[in-house]
Amino acid sequence: MIQLVGVSRRHARVGAVLSDVTTVIEPAEMVFLTGPSGAGKTTLLRLIFREESTDAGKVLVFGRDVARLSEAEVMAHRRDVGFVFQDFRLLPQRTVLDNLTFVQRALGTPRSERTLRAFDALSRVGMQHALRSLPRELSGGEQQRVAIARAIIGQPRLLLADEPTGSLDQTLATAIFDLFTELNAAGTTVVLATHDLEQVRRVGRRTLVLERGRLVSDGDPR
């Protein structure tokens, strides 16, 4: 599913963000990505999503080298990859329903099917009541859950999540982690970056630890 080979990435202001990261994530695997702030977790997810490009090494997803994808192929790639962004990226002037169905409209999905998919995705994160709300009318935690619903509405083969429970209390965080576990059990590959080591240990899945851009540990968090 995902193969990283000697992946390195530099940012102009901070220097090396990732250094020679090599690992494989198998189809239908659930993997946690942990490490201190600035360790490179977000950058690694963005490379897989093809929002950034490597300076060295290869990122292969679904057997394809993402650096070689054309612009049209990048868009197709992202339809297969759901991404829960740390900063939500909800469209502020559009309702929750519009935020969830924006891409589906572009793909020509019938209106009735778009709405049903949106309601189902929102129900899975406990936000079905907010279908007609604007993002500014929601709390930070509610916006987070809407962002998760948007990521799963298309039933992606691969789901990436960057601190998806960062603004949630532990009760709701547990529910969200359990949702990701359920999605994984249904066959979705999940890669989840988080600081919440309590939840990581509770769920007990393979954990990759980054420190200063290097992969320093790969195994059972317990």
Coordinates of C-alpha atoms in Angstrom, one line a residue:
M1 CA 0.0 0.0 0.0
I2 CA 2.7 2.5 1.1
Q3 CA 6.4 2.2 0.6
L4 CA 8.8 4.8 1.7
V5 CA 12.4 4.4 0.5
G6 CA 15.1 6.7 1.8
V7 CA 12.7 9.6 2.1
S8 CA 14.2 13.0 2.9
R9 CA 12.6 16.4 3.0
R10 CA 14.0 19.9 3.8
H11 CA 12.2 23.1 4.5
A12 CA 14.0 26.4 3.8
R13 CA 13.5 27.8 7.3
V14 CA 14.1 24.7 9.5
G15 CA 16.4 22.5 7.4
A16 CA 16.0 18.8 7.4
V17 CA 12.4 17.7 8.3
L18 CA 12.7 14.1 7.3
S19 CA 15.9 12.2 6.9
D20 CA 16.3 8.8 5.2
V21 CA 12.9 7.3 6.3
T22 CA 12.3 3.8 5.0
T23 CA 9.3 1.7 5.9
V24 CA 6.4 -0.3 4.4
I25 CA 2.7 0.0 5.4
E26 CA 0.6 -3.0 4.2
P27 CA -2.9 -2.8 2.8
A28 CA -5.6 -2.8 5.5
E29 CA -3.0 -2.0 8.2
M30 CA -3.6 0.6 10.9
V31 CA -0.5 2.5 11.9
F32 CA 0.1 5.3 14.4
L33 CA 2.7 8.0 13.8
T34 CA 4.1 9.6 17.0
G35 CA 6.9 11.8 18.1
P36 CA 7.5 15.3 19.5
S37 CA 6.3 18.4 17.7
G38 CA 8.5 19.2 14.7
A39 CA 9.5 15.5 14.3
G40 CA 8.2 15.4 10.8
K41 CA 4.8 13.6 11.2
T42 CA 2.7 16.1 9.3
T43 CA 5.3 16.4 6.5
L44 CA 5.3 12.6 6.1
L45 CA 1.5 12.5 5.7
R46 CA 1.6 15.4 3.2
L47 CA 4.2 13.5 1.1
I48 CA 1.9 10.4 1.0
F49 CA -1.0 12.7 0.0
R50 CA 1.2 14.3 -2.6
E51 CA 0.7 17.8 -1.1
E52 CA 4.5 18.0 -0.8
S53 CA 7.3 16.3 -2.7
T54 CA 10.5 14.6 -1.5
D55 CA 14.0 16.0 -1.9
A56 CA 15.4 12.5 -2.0
G57 CA 14.0 9.0 -1.9
K58 CA 10.7 7.6 -3.1
V59 CA 7.1 7.5 -1.9
L60 CA 5.1 4.8 -3.5
V61 CA 1.3 4.6 -2.8
F62 CA -0.9 1.9 -4.4
G63 CA 2.2 0.8 -6.3
R64 CA 2.8 4.2 -7.9
D65 CA 5.6 6.7 -7.4
V66 CA 3.6 9.8 -6.4
A67 CA 6.4 12.1 -7.6
R68 CA 5.8 11.0 -11.1
L69 CA 2.0 11.6 -11.1
S70 CA 0.6 14.1 -13.6
E71 CA -1.7 16.9 -12.2
A72 CA -4.7 14.8 -13.3
E73 CA -3.3 11.7 -11.7
V74 CA -2.7 13.6 -8.4
M75 CA -6.4 14.5 -8.3
A76 CA -7.3 10.9 -8.9
H77 CA -4.8 9.8 -6.2
R78 CA -6.4 12.2 -3.7
R79 CA -9.8 10.7 -4.4
D80 CA -8.5 7.4 -3.1
V81 CA -6.9 9.0 0.0
G82 CA -8.9 10.7 2.7
F83 CA -7.1 13.3 4.8
V84 CA -8.1 14.7 8.1
F85 CA -6.2 18.0 8.3
Q86 CA -5.0 19.4 11.7
D87 CA -6.4 22.8 10.7
F88 CA -9.7 21.4 9.4
R89 CA -9.7 23.3 6.1
L90 CA -13.5 23.7 6.1
L91 CA -14.9 26.2 3.6
P92 CA -16.1 29.0 5.9
Q93 CA -19.0 30.3 3.7
R94 CA -20.4 26.9 2.9
T95 CA -22.7 24.7 5.1
V96 CA -21.5 21.4 6.6
L97 CA -23.4 19.6 3.8
D98 CA -21.7 21.7 1.1
N99 CA -18.3 21.0 2.7
L100 CA -18.9 17.3 2.5
T101 CA -20.4 17.2 -1.0
F102 CA -18.2 19.7 -2.7
V103 CA -15.9 17.1 -4.4
Q104 CA -18.8 14.7 -5.1
R105 CA -20.6 17.4 -7.1
A106 CA -17.5 17.8 -9.3
L107 CA -17.5 14.1 -9.8
G108 CA -21.1 14.1 -11.0
T109 CA -22.6 12.1 -8.1
P110 CA -26.4 12.6 -8.0
R111 CA -27.7 15.1 -5.5
S112 CA -29.8 12.5 -3.5
E113 CA -26.8 10.2 -3.2
R114 CA -24.5 13.0 -2.1
T115 CA -26.9 14.0 0.7
L116 CA -27.3 10.4 1.9
R117 CA -23.5 9.9 1.9
A118 CA -23.1 13.1 3.9
F119 CA -25.7 12.2 6.4
D120 CA -24.2 8.8 6.9
A121 CA -20.7 10.2 7.4
L122 CA -21.9 12.8 9.8
S123 CA -23.8 10.2 11.8
R124 CA -20.7 8.1 12.2
V125 CA -19.0 11.1 14.0
G126 CA -22.2 12.2 15.9
M127 CA -22.7 15.4 13.8
Q128 CA -25.8 14.6 11.8
H129 CA -27.6 17.5 13.4
A130 CA -25.2 20.1 11.9
L131 CA -26.0 19.4 8.3
R132 CA -27.2 22.9 7.6
S133 CA -24.8 24.7 9.9
L134 CA -21.8 26.9 8.9
P135 CA -18.4 26.1 10.3
R136 CA -18.3 29.3 12.4
E137 CA -21.4 28.1 14.2
L138 CA -19.6 25.0 15.5
S139 CA -17.1 24.6 18.3
G140 CA -13.5 23.5 17.5
G141 CA -14.3 19.9 18.4
E142 CA -17.4 19.9 16.2
Q143 CA -15.4 21.2 13.3
Q144 CA -12.9 18.5 13.9
R145 CA -15.6 15.8 13.6
V146 CA -17.0 17.4 10.4
A147 CA -13.5 17.3 9.0
I148 CA -13.3 13.6 9.8
A149 CA -16.7 13.0 8.2
R150 CA -15.5 14.8 5.0
A151 CA -12.5 12.5 4.9
I152 CA -14.5 9.3 5.1
I153 CA -17.5 10.3 2.9
G154 CA -15.9 8.9 -0.3
Q155 CA -14.9 5.6 1.4
P156 CA -11.2 6.0 0.6
R157 CA -8.8 3.1 0.4
L158 CA -6.3 5.0 2.5
L159 CA -7.2 7.4 5.4
L160 CA -4.5 9.8 6.7
A161 CA -5.2 11.8 9.9
D162 CA -3.1 14.5 11.4
E163 CA -3.9 14.9 15.1
P164 CA -7.6 14.2 14.6
T165 CA -8.4 14.4 18.3
G166 CA -6.2 17.3 19.3
S167 CA -9.1 19.5 20.4
L168 CA -11.4 16.8 21.8
D169 CA -11.8 15.5 25.4
Q170 CA -10.8 12.0 26.2
T171 CA -14.3 10.6 26.0
L172 CA -14.8 11.9 22.5
A173 CA -11.2 11.1 21.6
T174 CA -11.9 7.5 22.5
A175 CA -15.0 7.4 20.3
I176 CA -13.0 8.9 17.3
F177 CA -10.1 6.4 17.8
D178 CA -12.7 3.6 17.9
L179 CA -14.2 5.0 14.7
F180 CA -10.8 4.8 12.9
T181 CA -10.4 1.2 14.3
E182 CA -13.8 0.3 12.8
L183 CA -12.9 1.8 9.4
N184 CA -9.7 -0.2 9.5
A185 CA -11.6 -3.4 10.3
A186 CA -13.7 -2.8 7.3
G187 CA -10.6 -2.8 5.1
T188 CA -9.4 0.9 5.0
T189 CA -5.7 1.4 5.5
V190 CA -5.3 4.0 8.3
V191 CA -2.2 6.1 9.1
L192 CA -2.8 8.4 12.1
A193 CA -0.4 11.0 13.5
T194 CA -1.1 11.8 17.2
H195 CA 0.4 12.9 20.5
D196 CA -2.2 11.0 22.4
L197 CA -0.1 8.1 23.7
E198 CA -2.8 7.0 26.1
Q199 CA -5.1 6.2 23.1
V200 CA -2.2 4.7 21.1
R201 CA -1.5 2.3 24.0
R202 CA -5.2 1.5 24.4
V203 CA -5.7 0.6 20.8
G204 CA -2.4 -1.2 20.6
R205 CA -1.5 -1.0 16.9
R206 CA 1.8 -0.7 15.1
T207 CA 3.5 2.6 16.0
L208 CA 6.2 4.5 14.1
V209 CA 8.1 7.0 16.2
L210 CA 9.8 10.0 14.6
E211 CA 12.5 12.1 16.2
R212 CA 14.1 15.0 14.4
G213 CA 12.9 13.6 11.1
R214 CA 14.3 10.1 11.6
L215 CA 12.4 6.9 12.2
V216 CA 13.7 5.7 15.5
S217 CA 11.2 3.0 16.5
D218 CA 8.7 0.7 14.7
G219 CA 6.6 -1.7 16.7
D220 CA 4.0 -2.4 19.4
P221 CA 3.4 0.7 21.6
R222 CA 2.9 -1.5 24.7

